Amino acid sequence: MTSEQNPAPETSEADGPRPGRLTAAAALAGLEGVALVAGGVSLLVAGVTGNPDNTQQAVTGGVTLIVLALLPLLAARGLLARKSWSRGPAIITQIMALPVAYTLLQADSMAIPGGIALAAVAIAALVLLVNPATTRALGIRTPGSAQPK
């Protein structure tokens, strides 16, 4: 095979050490995933062992939260491995978290601190994910950037 068929991997800033911003974004996405798993497991346990109004609804909600946790957990793993595809799911996770945080902030209960924490994590993660250093570390070319020769 020729070198045109199997090009050598390009060296760029993506080959250097992982920026702290990228690691922090991965940690925040992972934190959200772990929180979703914990919420799902607690709903499952309450649905099976407790006395919920509707057992089927509690179990379905728990399973749904655990399945939803896969998106931020996979995104966090991809970010740590510096996979360019991982930024999209990570950003989607943060955008989905913002309306949830807003809903928690509208409650007149103990959910307000949770809404504040979720909003802070989502906004911080979004800022980290769109940072130019993160984009370069993931090997994502920005619009208008010159293509490497």
C-alpha positions as MATLAB code, in Angstrom:
seq = 'MTSEQNPAPETSEADGPRPGRLTAAAALAGLEGVALVAGGVSLLVAGVTGNPDNTQQAVTGGVTLIVLALLPLLAARGLLARKSWSRGPAIITQIMALPVAYTLLQADSMAIPGGIALAAVAIAALVLLVNPATTRALGIRTPGSAQPK';
ca = [
       0.000    0.000    0.000;
       1.163    3.496   -0.658;
       1.388    6.313    1.805;
      -1.580    7.942    0.046;
      -3.804    5.005    0.973;
      -2.565    4.926    4.575;
      -1.644    8.465    5.490;
       0.471    8.920    8.584;
      -1.410   10.473   11.488;
      -1.038   14.203   11.513;
       0.754   15.806   14.404;
      -0.991   18.789   15.902;
      -1.881   20.303   19.228;
      -4.167   17.311   19.704;
      -1.040   15.186   20.276;
       0.255   17.222   23.229;
      -0.787   16.911   26.854;
      -4.525   17.033   27.559;
      -5.548   20.562   28.610;
      -7.003   20.972   32.066;
     -10.158   22.440   30.534;
     -10.786   19.217   28.648;
     -10.234   17.125   31.771;
     -12.565   19.401   33.757;
     -15.276   19.163   31.082;
     -14.962   15.367   31.125;
     -15.187   15.360   34.926;
     -18.345   17.483   34.895;
     -19.983   15.266   32.257;
     -18.995   12.195   34.257;
     -20.393   13.764   37.425;
     -23.730   14.322   35.708;
     -23.742   10.736   34.472;
     -23.011    9.377   37.933;
     -25.768   11.581   39.394;
     -28.235   10.204   36.847;
     -27.244    6.631   37.677;
     -27.626    7.350   41.404;
     -31.059    8.885   40.845;
     -32.115    5.966   38.681;
     -30.933    3.381   41.184;
     -32.690    5.186   44.038;
     -35.937    5.264   42.041;
     -35.582    1.563   41.263;
     -34.912    0.680   44.884;
     -37.797    2.828   46.087;
     -40.052    1.318   43.445;
     -39.197   -2.259   44.317;
     -38.751   -2.105   48.108;
     -40.803    0.908   49.075;
     -44.451    1.709   48.743;
     -44.657    4.115   45.782;
     -47.965    5.302   44.374;
     -47.192    3.393   41.182;
     -44.487    0.715   41.217;
     -44.364    0.417   37.433;
     -43.871    4.158   37.051;
     -41.055    4.205   39.626;
     -39.254    1.300   37.938;
     -39.702    2.829   34.478;
     -38.387    6.178   35.735;
     -35.367    4.506   37.325;
     -34.505    2.545   34.189;
     -34.960    5.683   32.073;
     -32.552    7.682   34.238;
     -29.955    4.904   34.081;
     -30.231    4.724   30.280;
     -30.036    8.535   30.031;
     -26.827    8.390   32.093;
     -25.103    6.605   29.221;
     -24.892    9.823   27.145;
     -22.830   11.917   29.579;
     -20.780    8.899   30.698;
     -19.837    7.991   27.123;
     -19.151   11.653   26.365;
     -16.879   11.915   29.423;
     -14.975    8.818   28.371;
     -14.599   10.184   24.844;
     -13.411   13.552   26.117;
     -10.756   11.894   28.262;
      -9.651    9.858   25.247;
      -9.642   13.062   23.141;
     -12.209   11.801   20.628;
     -13.657   14.633   18.578;
     -17.107   12.992   18.417;
     -17.489   13.293   22.193;
     -17.964   17.049   22.274;
     -21.380   16.862   20.580;
     -22.992   14.507   23.112;
     -21.370   16.447   25.954;
     -22.836   19.728   24.691;
     -26.249   18.114   24.150;
     -26.180   16.843   27.736;
     -25.502   20.349   29.067;
     -28.234   21.902   26.934;
     -30.707   19.266   28.188;
     -29.667   19.972   31.789;
     -30.500   23.691   31.622;
     -34.331   23.319   31.386;
     -34.192   20.716   34.171;
     -32.252   23.170   36.334;
     -34.772   25.915   35.546;
     -37.639   23.628   36.568;
     -35.889   22.783   39.835;
     -35.344   26.492   40.510;
     -39.085   27.169   40.104;
     -39.968   24.694   42.868;
     -40.744   25.852   46.381;
     -38.834   23.051   48.022;
     -35.477   21.474   48.725;
     -35.008   21.146   44.950;
     -33.791   24.745   44.605;
     -30.192   24.012   45.728;
     -30.149   21.105   43.274;
     -31.283   23.438   40.508;
     -28.548   25.914   41.371;
     -25.909   23.179   41.369;
     -27.154   21.685   38.091;
     -27.250   25.081   36.381;
     -23.735   25.896   37.584;
     -22.355   22.559   36.369;
     -24.115   22.804   32.996;
     -22.971   26.364   32.328;
     -19.407   25.636   33.442;
     -19.264   22.533   31.257;
     -20.626   24.441   28.243;
     -17.999   27.150   28.683;
     -15.269   24.509   28.925;
     -16.552   22.574   25.903;
     -16.677   25.564   23.549;
     -13.303   26.894   24.686;
     -10.813   27.123   21.789;
      -8.208   25.121   23.724;
     -10.679   22.269   24.129;
     -11.614   22.435   20.464;
      -7.958   22.267   19.408;
      -7.215   19.450   21.849;
     -10.019   17.409   20.306;
      -8.686   18.089   16.817;
     -11.813   19.949   15.718;
     -11.213   22.554   13.048;
     -13.132   25.759   13.532;
     -14.855   27.510   10.642;
     -12.411   29.573    8.656;
      -9.346   27.734    9.905;
      -6.838   26.677    7.298;
      -6.710   22.982    6.457;
      -3.368   21.333    7.195;
      -1.333   20.449    4.137;
];
